[in-house]
Amino acid sequence: MLVISGVVSIVFGGLVPGFLLGLLAFRVKSRWCPRCGESTLAMPPLEQDR
């Protein structure tokens, strides 16, 4: 029984950091346009001289 609980803790100990790293990678990847490499975040309008 002790072996099973050790294996379960090792598996979950690896899954949690992997899941969090996957979320971070997806969030970082979604910031950039795959075609041109520009940021996909909305830019504030530039102030123009009137």
PDB file of N, CA, C and O in Angstrom:
ATOM      1  N   MET A   1       0.821  -1.198   0.000  1.00  0.00           N
ATOM      2  CA  MET A   1       0.000   0.000   0.000  1.00  0.00           C
ATOM      3  C   MET A   1       0.864   1.260   0.000  1.00  0.00           C
ATOM      4  O   MET A   1       0.488   2.258  -0.576  1.00  0.00           O
ATOM      5  N   LEU A   2       2.008   1.184   0.665  1.00  0.00           N
ATOM      6  CA  LEU A   2       2.911   2.341   0.738  1.00  0.00           C
ATOM      7  C   LEU A   2       3.508   2.660  -0.628  1.00  0.00           C
ATOM      8  O   LEU A   2       3.709   3.821  -0.968  1.00  0.00           O
ATOM      9  N   VAL A   3       3.753   1.611  -1.422  1.00  0.00           N
ATOM     10  CA  VAL A   3       4.330   1.800  -2.757  1.00  0.00           C
ATOM     11  C   VAL A   3       3.340   2.532  -3.655  1.00  0.00           C
ATOM     12  O   VAL A   3       3.716   3.430  -4.412  1.00  0.00           O
ATOM     13  N   ILE A   4       2.070   2.184  -3.588  1.00  0.00           N
ATOM     14  CA  ILE A   4       1.047   2.815  -4.426  1.00  0.00           C
ATOM     15  C   ILE A   4       0.916   4.298  -4.081  1.00  0.00           C
ATOM     16  O   ILE A   4       0.843   5.138  -4.977  1.00  0.00           O
ATOM     17  N   SER A   5       0.908   4.638  -2.808  1.00  0.00           N
ATOM     18  CA  SER A   5       0.789   6.043  -2.427  1.00  0.00           C
ATOM     19  C   SER A   5       2.030   6.834  -2.861  1.00  0.00           C
ATOM     20  O   SER A   5       1.920   8.006  -3.231  1.00  0.00           O
ATOM     21  N   GLY A   6       3.191   6.196  -2.857  1.00  0.00           N
ATOM     22  CA  GLY A   6       4.401   6.859  -3.338  1.00  0.00           C
ATOM     23  C   GLY A   6       4.350   7.120  -4.830  1.00  0.00           C
ATOM     24  O   GLY A   6       4.726   8.194  -5.306  1.00  0.00           O
ATOM     25  N   VAL A   7       3.865   6.145  -5.576  1.00  0.00           N
ATOM     26  CA  VAL A   7       3.745   6.295  -7.028  1.00  0.00           C
ATOM     27  C   VAL A   7       2.725   7.388  -7.357  1.00  0.00           C
ATOM     28  O   VAL A   7       2.958   8.215  -8.245  1.00  0.00           O
ATOM     29  N   VAL A   8       1.601   7.393  -6.656  1.00  0.00           N
ATOM     30  CA  VAL A   8       0.564   8.407  -6.893  1.00  0.00           C
ATOM     31  C   VAL A   8       1.113   9.802  -6.596  1.00  0.00           C
ATOM     32  O   VAL A   8       0.888  10.737  -7.367  1.00  0.00           O
ATOM     33  N   SER A   9       1.859   9.955  -5.530  1.00  0.00           N
ATOM     34  CA  SER A   9       2.408  11.276  -5.203  1.00  0.00           C
ATOM     35  C   SER A   9       3.455  11.719  -6.229  1.00  0.00           C
ATOM     36  O   SER A   9       3.535  12.900  -6.568  1.00  0.00           O
ATOM     37  N   ILE A  10       4.218  10.773  -6.750  1.00  0.00           N
ATOM     38  CA  ILE A  10       5.211  11.112  -7.787  1.00  0.00           C
ATOM     39  C   ILE A  10       4.506  11.539  -9.074  1.00  0.00           C
ATOM     40  O   ILE A  10       4.890  12.529  -9.706  1.00  0.00           O
ATOM     41  N   VAL A  11       3.457  10.821  -9.452  1.00  0.00           N
ATOM     42  CA  VAL A  11       2.722  11.144 -10.680  1.00  0.00           C
ATOM     43  C   VAL A  11       2.086  12.523 -10.560  1.00  0.00           C
ATOM     44  O   VAL A  11       2.220  13.363 -11.454  1.00  0.00           O
ATOM     45  N   PHE A  12       1.366  12.776  -9.464  1.00  0.00           N
ATOM     46  CA  PHE A  12       0.739  14.083  -9.306  1.00  0.00           C
ATOM     47  C   PHE A  12       1.763  15.189  -9.102  1.00  0.00           C
ATOM     48  O   PHE A  12       1.541  16.315  -9.517  1.00  0.00           O
ATOM     49  N   GLY A  13       2.884  14.862  -8.485  1.00  0.00           N
ATOM     50  CA  GLY A  13       3.963  15.841  -8.326  1.00  0.00           C
ATOM     51  C   GLY A  13       4.547  16.272  -9.661  1.00  0.00           C
ATOM     52  O   GLY A  13       5.039  17.388  -9.804  1.00  0.00           O
ATOM     53  N   GLY A  14       4.487  15.419 -10.663  1.00  0.00           N
ATOM     54  CA  GLY A  14       4.952  15.785 -11.998  1.00  0.00           C
ATOM     55  C   GLY A  14       3.877  16.414 -12.850  1.00  0.00           C
ATOM     56  O   GLY A  14       4.154  17.243 -13.714  1.00  0.00           O
ATOM     57  N   LEU A  15       2.619  16.026 -12.630  1.00  0.00           N
ATOM     58  CA  LEU A  15       1.533  16.550 -13.445  1.00  0.00           C
ATOM     59  C   LEU A  15       1.217  18.005 -13.134  1.00  0.00           C
ATOM     60  O   LEU A  15       0.947  18.787 -14.048  1.00  0.00           O
ATOM     61  N   VAL A  16       1.247  18.380 -11.881  1.00  0.00           N
ATOM     62  CA  VAL A  16       0.877  19.752 -11.500  1.00  0.00           C
ATOM     63  C   VAL A  16       1.839  20.778 -12.095  1.00  0.00           C
ATOM     64  O   VAL A  16       1.392  21.713 -12.756  1.00  0.00           O
ATOM     65  N   PRO A  17       3.157  20.653 -11.932  1.00  0.00           N
ATOM     66  CA  PRO A  17       4.050  21.636 -12.567  1.00  0.00           C
ATOM     67  C   PRO A  17       3.964  21.602 -14.094  1.00  0.00           C
ATOM     68  O   PRO A  17       4.025  22.640 -14.751  1.00  0.00           O
ATOM     69  N   GLY A  18       3.787  20.415 -14.674  1.00  0.00           N
ATOM     70  CA  GLY A  18       3.651  20.318 -16.126  1.00  0.00           C
ATOM     71  C   GLY A  18       2.405  21.023 -16.626  1.00  0.00           C
ATOM     72  O   GLY A  18       2.421  21.698 -17.658  1.00  0.00           O
ATOM     73  N   PHE A  19       1.315  20.883 -15.907  1.00  0.00           N
ATOM     74  CA  PHE A  19       0.073  21.556 -16.274  1.00  0.00           C
ATOM     75  C   PHE A  19       0.234  23.068 -16.197  1.00  0.00           C
ATOM     76  O   PHE A  19      -0.178  23.796 -17.094  1.00  0.00           O
ATOM     77  N   LEU A  20       0.858  23.544 -15.121  1.00  0.00           N
ATOM     78  CA  LEU A  20       1.056  24.989 -14.961  1.00  0.00           C
ATOM     79  C   LEU A  20       1.984  25.545 -16.035  1.00  0.00           C
ATOM     80  O   LEU A  20       1.752  26.630 -16.570  1.00  0.00           O
ATOM     81  N   LEU A  21       3.034  24.816 -16.377  1.00  0.00           N
ATOM     82  CA  LEU A  21       3.932  25.260 -17.452  1.00  0.00           C
ATOM     83  C   LEU A  21       3.212  25.278 -18.798  1.00  0.00           C
ATOM     84  O   LEU A  21       3.439  26.155 -19.625  1.00  0.00           O
ATOM     85  N   GLY A  22       2.328  24.314 -19.027  1.00  0.00           N
ATOM     86  CA  GLY A  22       1.543  24.294 -20.253  1.00  0.00           C
ATOM     87  C   GLY A  22       0.618  25.502 -20.357  1.00  0.00           C
ATOM     88  O   GLY A  22       0.466  26.096 -21.422  1.00  0.00           O
ATOM     89  N   LEU A  23      -0.008  25.875 -19.253  1.00  0.00           N
ATOM     90  CA  LEU A  23      -0.863  27.069 -19.249  1.00  0.00           C
ATOM     91  C   LEU A  23      -0.047  28.319 -19.549  1.00  0.00           C
ATOM     92  O   LEU A  23      -0.475  29.181 -20.313  1.00  0.00           O
ATOM     93  N   LEU A  24       1.121  28.422 -18.948  1.00  0.00           N
ATOM     94  CA  LEU A  24       1.979  29.581 -19.176  1.00  0.00           C
ATOM     95  C   LEU A  24       2.426  29.641 -20.633  1.00  0.00           C
ATOM     96  O   LEU A  24       2.408  30.700 -21.246  1.00  0.00           O
ATOM     97  N   ALA A  25       2.813  28.509 -21.192  1.00  0.00           N
ATOM     98  CA  ALA A  25       3.266  28.478 -22.582  1.00  0.00           C
ATOM     99  C   ALA A  25       2.137  28.877 -23.530  1.00  0.00           C
ATOM    100  O   ALA A  25       2.353  29.612 -24.496  1.00  0.00           O
ATOM    101  N   PHE A  26       0.913  28.423 -23.267  1.00  0.00           N
ATOM    102  CA  PHE A  26      -0.215  28.788 -24.118  1.00  0.00           C
ATOM    103  C   PHE A  26      -0.494  30.279 -24.031  1.00  0.00           C
ATOM    104  O   PHE A  26      -0.737  30.939 -25.022  1.00  0.00           O
ATOM    105  N   ARG A  27      -0.412  30.832 -22.822  1.00  0.00           N
ATOM    106  CA  ARG A  27      -0.689  32.251 -22.631  1.00  0.00           C
ATOM    107  C   ARG A  27       0.361  33.106 -23.344  1.00  0.00           C
ATOM    108  O   ARG A  27       0.033  34.099 -23.974  1.00  0.00           O
ATOM    109  N   VAL A  28       1.625  32.726 -23.254  1.00  0.00           N
ATOM    110  CA  VAL A  28       2.698  33.468 -23.914  1.00  0.00           C
ATOM    111  C   VAL A  28       2.562  33.346 -25.429  1.00  0.00           C
ATOM    112  O   VAL A  28       2.717  34.325 -26.159  1.00  0.00           O
ATOM    113  N   LYS A  29       2.242  32.137 -25.921  1.00  0.00           N
ATOM    114  CA  LYS A  29       2.127  31.910 -27.355  1.00  0.00           C
ATOM    115  C   LYS A  29       0.982  32.732 -27.954  1.00  0.00           C
ATOM    116  O   LYS A  29       1.079  33.201 -29.074  1.00  0.00           O
ATOM    117  N   SER A  30      -0.104  32.914 -27.218  1.00  0.00           N
ATOM    118  CA  SER A  30      -1.263  33.610 -27.762  1.00  0.00           C
ATOM    119  C   SER A  30      -1.048  35.118 -27.858  1.00  0.00           C
ATOM    120  O   SER A  30      -1.880  35.815 -28.410  1.00  0.00           O
ATOM    121  N   ARG A  31       0.058  35.626 -27.350  1.00  0.00           N
ATOM    122  CA  ARG A  31       0.332  37.061 -27.424  1.00  0.00           C
ATOM    123  C   ARG A  31       0.907  37.490 -28.761  1.00  0.00           C
ATOM    124  O   ARG A  31       0.925  38.665 -29.075  1.00  0.00           O
ATOM    125  N   TRP A  32       1.410  36.546 -29.564  1.00  0.00           N
ATOM    126  CA  TRP A  32       2.129  36.892 -30.787  1.00  0.00           C
ATOM    127  C   TRP A  32       1.398  36.360 -32.007  1.00  0.00           C
ATOM    128  O   TRP A  32       0.899  35.254 -32.023  1.00  0.00           O
ATOM    129  N   CYS A  33       1.390  37.160 -33.056  1.00  0.00           N
ATOM    130  CA  CYS A  33       0.795  36.766 -34.327  1.00  0.00           C
ATOM    131  C   CYS A  33       1.702  35.728 -34.981  1.00  0.00           C
ATOM    132  O   CYS A  33       2.899  35.972 -35.133  1.00  0.00           O
ATOM    133  N   PRO A  34       1.160  34.566 -35.387  1.00  0.00           N
ATOM    134  CA  PRO A  34       2.018  33.543 -35.985  1.00  0.00           C
ATOM    135  C   PRO A  34       2.555  33.941 -37.357  1.00  0.00           C
ATOM    136  O   PRO A  34       3.582  33.445 -37.791  1.00  0.00           O
ATOM    137  N   ARG A  35       1.878  34.843 -38.062  1.00  0.00           N
ATOM    138  CA  ARG A  35       2.313  35.244 -39.402  1.00  0.00           C
ATOM    139  C   ARG A  35       3.417  36.284 -39.372  1.00  0.00           C
ATOM    140  O   ARG A  35       4.447  36.126 -39.997  1.00  0.00           O
ATOM    141  N   CYS A  36       3.175  37.384 -38.636  1.00  0.00           N
ATOM    142  CA  CYS A  36       4.116  38.506 -38.722  1.00  0.00           C
ATOM    143  C   CYS A  36       4.967  38.676 -37.465  1.00  0.00           C
ATOM    144  O   CYS A  36       5.929  39.416 -37.469  1.00  0.00           O
ATOM    145  N   GLY A  37       4.580  38.028 -36.351  1.00  0.00           N
ATOM    146  CA  GLY A  37       5.354  38.151 -35.128  1.00  0.00           C
ATOM    147  C   GLY A  37       5.018  39.367 -34.294  1.00  0.00           C
ATOM    148  O   GLY A  37       5.618  39.591 -33.251  1.00  0.00           O
ATOM    149  N   GLU A  38       4.043  40.166 -34.741  1.00  0.00           N
ATOM    150  CA  GLU A  38       3.641  41.344 -33.971  1.00  0.00           C
ATOM    151  C   GLU A  38       2.815  40.920 -32.758  1.00  0.00           C
ATOM    152  O   GLU A  38       2.215  39.855 -32.733  1.00  0.00           O
ATOM    153  N   SER A  39       2.764  41.790 -31.777  1.00  0.00           N
ATOM    154  CA  SER A  39       1.966  41.531 -30.592  1.00  0.00           C
ATOM    155  C   SER A  39       0.489  41.587 -30.948  1.00  0.00           C
ATOM    156  O   SER A  39       0.060  42.420 -31.746  1.00  0.00           O
ATOM    157  N   THR A  40      -0.294  40.690 -30.368  1.00  0.00           N
ATOM    158  CA  THR A  40      -1.733  40.681 -30.637  1.00  0.00           C
ATOM    159  C   THR A  40      -2.510  41.465 -29.592  1.00  0.00           C
ATOM    160  O   THR A  40      -3.723  41.530 -29.662  1.00  0.00           O
ATOM    161  N   LEU A  41      -1.819  42.052 -28.637  1.00  0.00           N
ATOM    162  CA  LEU A  41      -2.498  42.855 -27.620  1.00  0.00           C
ATOM    163  C   LEU A  41      -2.950  44.168 -28.244  1.00  0.00           C
ATOM    164  O   LEU A  41      -2.286  44.733 -29.109  1.00  0.00           O
ATOM    165  N   ALA A  42      -4.092  44.651 -27.802  1.00  0.00           N
ATOM    166  CA  ALA A  42      -4.613  45.905 -28.343  1.00  0.00           C
ATOM    167  C   ALA A  42      -3.705  47.059 -27.925  1.00  0.00           C
ATOM    168  O   ALA A  42      -3.343  47.196 -26.764  1.00  0.00           O
ATOM    169  N   MET A  43      -3.349  47.863 -28.889  1.00  0.00           N
ATOM    170  CA  MET A  43      -2.498  49.024 -28.629  1.00  0.00           C
ATOM    171  C   MET A  43      -3.389  50.248 -28.442  1.00  0.00           C
ATOM    172  O   MET A  43      -4.374  50.408 -29.162  1.00  0.00           O
ATOM    173  N   PRO A  44      -3.052  51.122 -27.498  1.00  0.00           N
ATOM    174  CA  PRO A  44      -3.846  52.337 -27.338  1.00  0.00           C
ATOM    175  C   PRO A  44      -3.667  53.242 -28.546  1.00  0.00           C
ATOM    176  O   PRO A  44      -2.610  53.250 -29.187  1.00  0.00           O
ATOM    177  N   PRO A  45      -4.700  53.983 -28.913  1.00  0.00           N
ATOM    178  CA  PRO A  45      -4.570  54.865 -30.080  1.00  0.00           C
ATOM    179  C   PRO A  45      -3.512  55.937 -29.846  1.00  0.00           C
ATOM    180  O   PRO A  45      -3.362  56.445 -28.738  1.00  0.00           O
ATOM    181  N   LEU A  46      -2.767  56.233 -30.894  1.00  0.00           N
ATOM    182  CA  LEU A  46      -1.721  57.248 -30.794  1.00  0.00           C
ATOM    183  C   LEU A  46      -2.347  58.637 -30.806  1.00  0.00           C
ATOM    184  O   LEU A  46      -3.339  58.874 -31.510  1.00  0.00           O
ATOM    185  N   GLU A  47      -1.761  59.521 -30.054  1.00  0.00           N
ATOM    186  CA  GLU A  47      -2.247  60.908 -30.063  1.00  0.00           C
ATOM    187  C   GLU A  47      -1.750  61.589 -31.320  1.00  0.00           C
ATOM    188  O   GLU A  47      -0.567  61.584 -31.621  1.00  0.00           O
ATOM    189  N   GLN A  48      -2.665  62.171 -32.073  1.00  0.00           N
ATOM    190  CA  GLN A  48      -2.306  62.826 -33.318  1.00  0.00           C
ATOM    191  C   GLN A  48      -2.430  64.336 -33.138  1.00  0.00           C
ATOM    192  O   GLN A  48      -3.278  64.816 -32.400  1.00  0.00           O
ATOM    193  N   ASP A  49      -1.559  65.065 -33.823  1.00  0.00           N
ATOM    194  CA  ASP A  49      -1.635  66.532 -33.788  1.00  0.00           C
ATOM    195  C   ASP A  49      -2.864  66.982 -34.570  1.00  0.00           C
ATOM    196  O   ASP A  49      -3.098  66.542 -35.678  1.00  0.00           O
ATOM    197  N   ARG A  50      -3.646  67.871 -33.988  1.00  0.00           N
ATOM    198  CA  ARG A  50      -4.847  68.351 -34.678  1.00  0.00           C
ATOM    199  C   ARG A  50      -4.668  69.768 -35.112  1.00  0.00           C
ATOM    200  O   ARG A  50      -4.122  70.598 -34.592  1.00  0.00           O
TER     201      ARG A  50
END
